[in-house]
Amino acid sequence: MPDSQLCLEALSALSGCNVEATSGASLLTPQDFVNIVALKEFYKQEGFKELEYPSVGTLSLQDPDEQDLYSSPQALTEGPGPEPSPRTTVKINLQDFFHPQYNYDFTNIKDGSTTHLRGNEPYIRPCGWNRVALRVTKKYDDGDVWLGTGKDAWPVSYNGHNMDGSLGIILTHGGSPSDEPSFLDAAATSLVTEGTRGRGAYSTPDIKMAEKYCKKFKSKVDGKTYKVVLQNRINPEKRVKCQRDNIWVVYIPEGHTEVQTRATVQESIRPYGLLLMQA
């Protein structure tokens, strides 16, 4: 397993919180982390600046390391903007949060033409990445079938920082003609109504796509820069495949409350691995 402090830094980079170790009870579960990652990107896409999350409080959606792509440029007459919100500190118990028995280092593995399946769907393994397993067995009321390899297992998806907002253009007009084939508008019309077009939590079965949109951070442990992605399983009954077969979305209907939105994500996407790669 990679250095535990490095893993905490990775979780901090993904969530926007200061994640620290504790010998007591964890404030957040692995499910909370995938909820926060998905919800932050969804609410940024909707134009919000903050996210309220149970047991944590207010989380800023502003990333001081990146330009805010979801708001208009500040007018010259407005003066300096508000100070960045302080990062919330959350504590997790490493023994309760991680599951070293299922760690797997894909760093030097190449699958080539070898195919793998999860839930009877292609599984593109995260070759080149080091996977730190999250403790998610026996945590859900419906058992662990979702995490298996059989036909009733959930397919694998990946997501990370900035996936939802960046991929929102897939179901809307806009983008470079070379990047957005003309059939995408027709696909959007057939998949969703005008009122819900593009609203949702995005993920991908393709680790290369996830890497393109992943979060990077410089570690204080060794001074190196790392990429980080969450490896998940996605409920096939809640997911819609977009016209481009490497984009999946869990739609969030207009009018959903914060509680309903969080429940939609929670019943649709479950994490099981924290993926790290040196940039």
mmCIF file of C-alpha atoms in Angstrom:
data_model
loop_
_atom_site.group_PDB
_atom_site.id
_atom_site.type_symbol
_atom_site.label_atom_id
_atom_site.label_comp_id
_atom_site.label_asym_id
_atom_site.label_seq_id
_atom_site.Cartn_x
_atom_site.Cartn_y
_atom_site.Cartn_z
ATOM 1 C CA MET A 1 0.000 0.000 0.000
ATOM 2 C CA PRO A 2 1.295 3.476 -0.784
ATOM 3 C CA ASP A 3 2.233 5.638 2.175
ATOM 4 C CA SER A 4 -0.885 6.302 4.270
ATOM 5 C CA GLN A 5 -0.174 10.033 4.352
ATOM 6 C CA LEU A 6 -0.040 10.031 0.543
ATOM 7 C CA CYS A 7 -3.480 8.385 0.493
ATOM 8 C CA LEU A 8 -4.815 11.064 2.835
ATOM 9 C CA GLU A 9 -3.419 13.727 0.515
ATOM 10 C CA ALA A 10 -5.158 12.047 -2.419
ATOM 11 C CA LEU A 11 -8.486 12.061 -0.593
ATOM 12 C CA SER A 12 -7.913 15.700 0.319
ATOM 13 C CA ALA A 13 -7.257 16.588 -3.313
ATOM 14 C CA LEU A 14 -10.424 14.829 -4.484
ATOM 15 C CA SER A 15 -12.771 16.155 -1.815
ATOM 16 C CA GLY A 16 -11.399 19.633 -1.217
ATOM 17 C CA CYS A 17 -11.209 18.883 2.511
ATOM 18 C CA ASN A 18 -8.201 18.441 4.764
ATOM 19 C CA VAL A 19 -8.364 14.707 5.421
ATOM 20 C CA GLU A 20 -6.492 13.530 8.514
ATOM 21 C CA ALA A 21 -6.101 10.207 10.331
ATOM 22 C CA THR A 22 -7.756 9.442 13.656
ATOM 23 C CA SER A 23 -7.855 6.463 16.001
ATOM 24 C CA GLY A 24 -11.519 7.171 16.625
ATOM 25 C CA ALA A 25 -14.526 6.824 14.354
ATOM 26 C CA SER A 26 -14.315 8.061 10.761
ATOM 27 C CA LEU A 27 -16.282 11.205 10.002
ATOM 28 C CA LEU A 28 -16.772 10.114 6.376
ATOM 29 C CA THR A 29 -17.105 6.721 4.674
ATOM 30 C CA PRO A 30 -15.819 5.782 1.203
ATOM 31 C CA GLN A 31 -19.398 6.276 -0.047
ATOM 32 C CA ASP A 32 -19.335 9.822 1.316
ATOM 33 C CA PHE A 33 -16.237 10.572 -0.734
ATOM 34 C CA VAL A 34 -17.733 9.489 -4.047
ATOM 35 C CA ASN A 35 -20.897 11.408 -3.110
ATOM 36 C CA ILE A 36 -18.869 14.562 -2.453
ATOM 37 C CA VAL A 37 -16.818 14.246 -5.655
ATOM 38 C CA ALA A 38 -19.932 13.739 -7.799
ATOM 39 C CA LEU A 39 -22.052 16.338 -6.019
ATOM 40 C CA LYS A 40 -19.369 19.031 -6.085
ATOM 41 C CA GLU A 41 -19.009 18.716 -9.836
ATOM 42 C CA PHE A 42 -22.773 18.574 -10.343
ATOM 43 C CA TYR A 43 -23.449 21.674 -8.247
ATOM 44 C CA LYS A 44 -20.592 23.553 -9.902
ATOM 45 C CA GLN A 45 -22.205 22.755 -13.233
ATOM 46 C CA GLU A 46 -25.463 24.150 -11.845
ATOM 47 C CA GLY A 47 -23.707 27.408 -10.907
ATOM 48 C CA PHE A 48 -23.512 26.989 -7.124
ATOM 49 C CA LYS A 49 -20.517 28.080 -5.045
ATOM 50 C CA GLU A 50 -20.975 25.840 -1.998
ATOM 51 C CA LEU A 51 -22.172 22.357 -1.077
ATOM 52 C CA GLU A 52 -23.791 21.464 2.230
ATOM 53 C CA TYR A 53 -22.921 17.924 3.274
ATOM 54 C CA PRO A 54 -24.118 16.100 6.426
ATOM 55 C CA SER A 55 -21.599 15.791 9.281
ATOM 56 C CA VAL A 56 -19.172 18.022 7.381
ATOM 57 C CA GLY A 57 -21.023 21.293 6.831
ATOM 58 C CA THR A 58 -20.308 23.773 4.049
ATOM 59 C CA LEU A 59 -17.807 22.800 1.361
ATOM 60 C CA SER A 60 -16.561 25.418 -1.071
ATOM 61 C CA LEU A 61 -16.839 24.515 -4.742
ATOM 62 C CA GLN A 62 -14.083 26.969 -5.644
ATOM 63 C CA ASP A 63 -10.753 25.358 -6.467
ATOM 64 C CA PRO A 64 -7.978 27.878 -5.763
ATOM 65 C CA ASP A 65 -5.681 25.950 -8.111
ATOM 66 C CA GLU A 66 -7.935 26.299 -11.128
ATOM 67 C CA GLN A 67 -9.927 28.903 -12.980
ATOM 68 C CA ASP A 68 -13.640 28.766 -12.225
ATOM 69 C CA LEU A 69 -15.204 27.645 -15.515
ATOM 70 C CA TYR A 70 -18.777 28.072 -14.354
ATOM 71 C CA SER A 71 -19.044 31.783 -13.613
ATOM 72 C CA SER A 72 -18.662 34.934 -15.657
ATOM 73 C CA PRO A 73 -15.420 36.902 -15.444
ATOM 74 C CA GLN A 74 -15.394 39.387 -12.576
ATOM 75 C CA ALA A 75 -16.218 42.926 -13.598
ATOM 76 C CA LEU A 76 -13.382 45.415 -13.254
ATOM 77 C CA THR A 77 -15.497 47.634 -11.008
ATOM 78 C CA GLU A 78 -16.260 44.897 -8.493
ATOM 79 C CA GLY A 79 -12.913 45.089 -6.761
ATOM 80 C CA PRO A 80 -11.183 42.111 -5.183
ATOM 81 C CA GLY A 81 -13.242 38.967 -4.774
ATOM 82 C CA PRO A 82 -14.055 37.252 -1.502
ATOM 83 C CA GLU A 83 -11.369 35.404 0.400
ATOM 84 C CA PRO A 84 -11.306 31.665 -0.353
ATOM 85 C CA SER A 85 -13.279 29.621 2.146
ATOM 86 C CA PRO A 86 -11.105 27.727 4.642
ATOM 87 C CA ARG A 87 -10.887 24.008 3.932
ATOM 88 C CA THR A 88 -12.949 21.782 6.173
ATOM 89 C CA THR A 89 -10.978 19.216 8.168
ATOM 90 C CA VAL A 90 -12.369 15.684 8.330
ATOM 91 C CA LYS A 91 -10.878 12.683 10.094
ATOM 92 C CA ILE A 92 -10.948 9.045 9.017
ATOM 93 C CA ASN A 93 -9.837 5.864 10.740
ATOM 94 C CA LEU A 94 -7.378 4.214 8.352
ATOM 95 C CA GLN A 95 -8.237 0.679 9.494
ATOM 96 C CA ASP A 96 -11.959 1.263 8.978
ATOM 97 C CA PHE A 97 -11.544 3.134 5.695
ATOM 98 C CA PHE A 98 -8.983 1.097 3.736
ATOM 99 C CA HIS A 99 -8.956 -2.639 2.992
ATOM 100 C CA PRO A 100 -5.304 -3.622 2.271
ATOM 101 C CA GLN A 101 -6.243 -7.259 1.569
ATOM 102 C CA TYR A 102 -7.658 -6.116 -1.785
ATOM 103 C CA ASN A 103 -4.954 -3.641 -2.800
ATOM 104 C CA TYR A 104 -3.632 -4.233 -6.295
ATOM 105 C CA ASP A 105 -0.696 -2.617 -8.033
ATOM 106 C CA PHE A 106 -1.406 -2.312 -11.765
ATOM 107 C CA THR A 107 1.631 -0.077 -12.325
ATOM 108 C CA ASN A 108 3.557 -2.531 -14.509
ATOM 109 C CA ILE A 109 0.617 -4.513 -15.899
ATOM 110 C CA LYS A 110 -0.420 -4.355 -19.552
ATOM 111 C CA ASP A 111 -3.588 -6.160 -20.600
ATOM 112 C CA GLY A 112 -3.143 -5.721 -24.351
ATOM 113 C CA SER A 113 -5.961 -7.601 -26.075
ATOM 114 C CA THR A 114 -6.985 -9.450 -22.898
ATOM 115 C CA THR A 115 -10.611 -8.760 -21.989
ATOM 116 C CA HIS A 116 -12.184 -8.693 -18.532
ATOM 117 C CA LEU A 117 -15.847 -8.513 -17.524
ATOM 118 C CA ARG A 118 -17.786 -7.148 -14.594
ATOM 119 C CA GLY A 119 -21.559 -7.527 -14.729
ATOM 120 C CA ASN A 120 -21.219 -8.979 -18.252
ATOM 121 C CA GLU A 121 -19.789 -5.650 -19.414
ATOM 122 C CA PRO A 122 -16.206 -4.907 -20.475
ATOM 123 C CA TYR A 123 -13.919 -3.932 -17.599
ATOM 124 C CA ILE A 124 -10.958 -1.800 -18.618
ATOM 125 C CA ARG A 125 -8.518 -2.438 -15.807
ATOM 126 C CA PRO A 126 -6.550 0.572 -14.493
ATOM 127 C CA CYS A 127 -3.212 -0.545 -15.906
ATOM 128 C CA GLY A 128 -0.427 1.826 -14.871
ATOM 129 C CA TRP A 129 -2.178 2.770 -11.612
ATOM 130 C CA ASN A 130 -1.735 1.633 -8.030
ATOM 131 C CA ARG A 131 -5.088 0.758 -6.438
ATOM 132 C CA VAL A 132 -5.670 1.233 -2.727
ATOM 133 C CA ALA A 133 -8.772 -0.760 -1.795
ATOM 134 C CA LEU A 134 -11.568 0.892 0.180
ATOM 135 C CA ARG A 135 -13.411 -1.016 2.911
ATOM 136 C CA VAL A 136 -16.856 -1.385 1.354
ATOM 137 C CA THR A 137 -17.696 -5.072 1.870
ATOM 138 C CA LYS A 138 -20.681 -5.772 4.125
ATOM 139 C CA LYS A 139 -21.563 -2.075 4.130
ATOM 140 C CA TYR A 140 -24.727 -2.172 1.994
ATOM 141 C CA ASP A 141 -28.136 -3.667 2.731
ATOM 142 C CA ASP A 142 -28.228 -5.620 -0.534
ATOM 143 C CA GLY A 143 -24.995 -7.484 0.185
ATOM 144 C CA ASP A 144 -21.816 -7.611 -1.884
ATOM 145 C CA VAL A 145 -23.038 -9.037 -5.203
ATOM 146 C CA TRP A 146 -22.552 -5.592 -6.751
ATOM 147 C CA LEU A 147 -18.813 -5.927 -6.100
ATOM 148 C CA GLY A 148 -18.398 -9.364 -7.666
ATOM 149 C CA THR A 149 -17.403 -10.584 -11.095
ATOM 150 C CA GLY A 150 -20.613 -12.388 -12.153
ATOM 151 C CA LYS A 151 -23.533 -11.322 -14.303
ATOM 152 C CA ASP A 152 -25.299 -9.600 -11.385
ATOM 153 C CA ALA A 153 -22.275 -7.494 -10.457
ATOM 154 C CA TRP A 154 -22.294 -3.780 -11.244
ATOM 155 C CA PRO A 155 -20.057 -2.557 -14.099
ATOM 156 C CA VAL A 156 -16.887 -0.614 -13.298
ATOM 157 C CA SER A 157 -16.731 3.149 -13.743
ATOM 158 C CA TYR A 158 -14.147 5.803 -12.983
ATOM 159 C CA ASN A 159 -14.498 9.397 -11.951
ATOM 160 C CA GLY A 160 -12.428 12.140 -10.510
ATOM 161 C CA HIS A 161 -12.123 15.862 -10.207
ATOM 162 C CA ASN A 162 -13.900 17.948 -12.863
ATOM 163 C CA MET A 163 -15.492 15.060 -14.755
ATOM 164 C CA ASP A 164 -19.095 16.239 -14.543
ATOM 165 C CA GLY A 165 -18.548 19.823 -15.586
ATOM 166 C CA SER A 166 -16.099 18.993 -18.352
ATOM 167 C CA LEU A 167 -18.267 16.251 -19.810
ATOM 168 C CA GLY A 168 -21.536 18.177 -19.528
ATOM 169 C CA ILE A 169 -21.012 19.424 -23.098
ATOM 170 C CA ILE A 170 -21.608 15.890 -24.338
ATOM 171 C CA LEU A 171 -25.374 16.292 -24.044
ATOM 172 C CA THR A 172 -25.658 19.943 -25.001
ATOM 173 C CA HIS A 173 -24.829 22.171 -27.945
ATOM 174 C CA GLY A 174 -21.380 23.611 -28.233
ATOM 175 C CA GLY A 175 -17.806 22.455 -28.446
ATOM 176 C CA SER A 176 -15.462 22.113 -31.364
ATOM 177 C CA PRO A 177 -16.899 20.304 -34.398
ATOM 178 C CA SER A 178 -13.831 18.074 -34.409
ATOM 179 C CA ASP A 179 -14.485 17.094 -30.802
ATOM 180 C CA GLU A 180 -18.263 16.800 -30.918
ATOM 181 C CA PRO A 181 -19.664 14.638 -33.748
ATOM 182 C CA SER A 182 -22.959 15.842 -35.191
ATOM 183 C CA PHE A 183 -24.874 12.825 -33.931
ATOM 184 C CA LEU A 184 -24.481 13.974 -30.325
ATOM 185 C CA ASP A 185 -27.337 16.458 -30.541
ATOM 186 C CA ALA A 186 -29.646 13.736 -31.828
ATOM 187 C CA ALA A 187 -28.433 11.441 -29.076
ATOM 188 C CA ALA A 188 -29.172 14.085 -26.466
ATOM 189 C CA THR A 189 -32.701 14.507 -27.770
ATOM 190 C CA SER A 190 -33.365 10.775 -27.698
ATOM 191 C CA LEU A 191 -31.930 10.225 -24.240
ATOM 192 C CA VAL A 192 -33.306 13.113 -22.219
ATOM 193 C CA THR A 193 -35.945 15.798 -22.247
ATOM 194 C CA GLU A 194 -35.157 19.443 -22.730
ATOM 195 C CA GLY A 195 -35.571 20.086 -19.008
ATOM 196 C CA THR A 196 -33.052 17.491 -17.866
ATOM 197 C CA ARG A 197 -30.525 17.595 -20.668
ATOM 198 C CA GLY A 198 -27.032 17.225 -19.281
ATOM 199 C CA ARG A 199 -28.010 17.309 -15.576
ATOM 200 C CA GLY A 200 -26.329 14.537 -13.668
ATOM 201 C CA ALA A 201 -23.265 12.745 -12.352
ATOM 202 C CA TYR A 202 -20.858 11.689 -15.072
ATOM 203 C CA SER A 203 -18.406 8.799 -15.072
ATOM 204 C CA THR A 204 -16.626 6.623 -17.603
ATOM 205 C CA PRO A 205 -15.716 2.953 -18.040
ATOM 206 C CA ASP A 206 -12.470 4.085 -19.710
ATOM 207 C CA ILE A 207 -9.570 4.774 -17.350
ATOM 208 C CA LYS A 208 -7.847 6.788 -20.099
ATOM 209 C CA MET A 209 -10.817 9.160 -20.242
ATOM 210 C CA ALA A 210 -10.824 9.431 -16.444
ATOM 211 C CA GLU A 211 -7.111 10.194 -16.463
ATOM 212 C CA LYS A 212 -7.709 13.052 -18.888
ATOM 213 C CA TYR A 213 -10.002 14.760 -16.355
ATOM 214 C CA CYS A 214 -8.386 13.615 -13.104
ATOM 215 C CA LYS A 215 -7.140 15.704 -10.214
ATOM 216 C CA LYS A 216 -3.414 16.200 -9.705
ATOM 217 C CA PHE A 217 -1.660 17.117 -6.485
ATOM 218 C CA LYS A 218 1.903 17.596 -5.253
ATOM 219 C CA SER A 219 2.649 15.407 -2.282
ATOM 220 C CA LYS A 220 4.334 16.719 0.838
ATOM 221 C CA VAL A 221 5.496 13.156 1.511
ATOM 222 C CA ASP A 222 7.977 12.910 -1.346
ATOM 223 C CA GLY A 223 7.583 16.145 -3.330
ATOM 224 C CA LYS A 224 6.274 14.259 -6.373
ATOM 225 C CA THR A 225 3.107 15.048 -8.321
ATOM 226 C CA TYR A 226 0.392 12.403 -8.475
ATOM 227 C CA LYS A 227 -2.828 11.796 -10.357
ATOM 228 C CA VAL A 228 -5.837 10.460 -8.437
ATOM 229 C CA VAL A 229 -9.078 8.807 -9.605
ATOM 230 C CA LEU A 230 -11.867 6.917 -7.846
ATOM 231 C CA GLN A 231 -12.677 3.414 -9.105
ATOM 232 C CA ASN A 232 -16.376 2.664 -8.676
ATOM 233 C CA ARG A 233 -19.178 0.291 -9.537
ATOM 234 C CA ILE A 234 -22.246 1.847 -11.126
ATOM 235 C CA ASN A 235 -25.811 0.592 -10.888
ATOM 236 C CA PRO A 236 -26.709 -0.423 -14.470
ATOM 237 C CA GLU A 237 -30.382 0.378 -13.826
ATOM 238 C CA LYS A 238 -29.553 3.969 -12.837
ATOM 239 C CA ARG A 239 -26.973 4.698 -15.518
ATOM 240 C CA VAL A 240 -27.615 5.901 -19.060
ATOM 241 C CA LYS A 241 -25.055 5.268 -21.765
ATOM 242 C CA CYS A 242 -24.494 8.330 -23.914
ATOM 243 C CA GLN A 243 -23.991 8.098 -27.663
ATOM 244 C CA ARG A 244 -20.256 8.018 -27.083
ATOM 245 C CA ASP A 245 -19.809 4.666 -25.401
ATOM 246 C CA ASN A 246 -17.196 5.880 -22.924
ATOM 247 C CA ILE A 247 -19.506 8.385 -21.234
ATOM 248 C CA TRP A 248 -22.122 7.398 -18.648
ATOM 249 C CA VAL A 249 -24.472 9.656 -16.743
ATOM 250 C CA VAL A 250 -26.782 9.259 -13.769
ATOM 251 C CA TYR A 251 -29.500 11.823 -14.402
ATOM 252 C CA ILE A 252 -30.694 14.141 -11.648
ATOM 253 C CA PRO A 253 -34.167 15.485 -12.481
ATOM 254 C CA GLU A 254 -35.039 19.157 -12.234
ATOM 255 C CA GLY A 255 -36.657 20.016 -8.926
ATOM 256 C CA HIS A 256 -34.777 17.424 -6.867
ATOM 257 C CA THR A 257 -33.953 18.605 -3.358
ATOM 258 C CA GLU A 258 -30.420 18.308 -1.972
ATOM 259 C CA VAL A 259 -31.475 15.190 -0.077
ATOM 260 C CA GLN A 260 -32.991 13.608 -3.200
ATOM 261 C CA THR A 261 -29.934 14.503 -5.267
ATOM 262 C CA ARG A 262 -27.578 12.955 -2.718
ATOM 263 C CA ALA A 263 -29.768 9.829 -2.540
ATOM 264 C CA THR A 264 -29.703 9.496 -6.338
ATOM 265 C CA VAL A 265 -25.905 9.511 -6.382
ATOM 266 C CA GLN A 266 -25.644 7.188 -3.382
ATOM 267 C CA GLU A 267 -27.911 4.514 -4.852
ATOM 268 C CA SER A 268 -26.191 4.699 -8.238
ATOM 269 C CA ILE A 269 -22.414 4.876 -7.659
ATOM 270 C CA ARG A 270 -20.347 2.963 -5.096
ATOM 271 C CA PRO A 271 -16.570 3.372 -4.751
ATOM 272 C CA TYR A 272 -14.135 0.559 -4.050
ATOM 273 C CA GLY A 273 -10.681 1.805 -5.045
ATOM 274 C CA LEU A 274 -8.496 4.888 -4.757
ATOM 275 C CA LEU A 275 -6.195 4.985 -7.796
ATOM 276 C CA LEU A 276 -2.825 6.722 -7.713
ATOM 277 C CA MET A 277 -0.280 7.302 -10.451
ATOM 278 C CA GLN A 278 2.847 9.430 -10.487
ATOM 279 C CA ALA A 279 2.307 12.243 -12.984
#
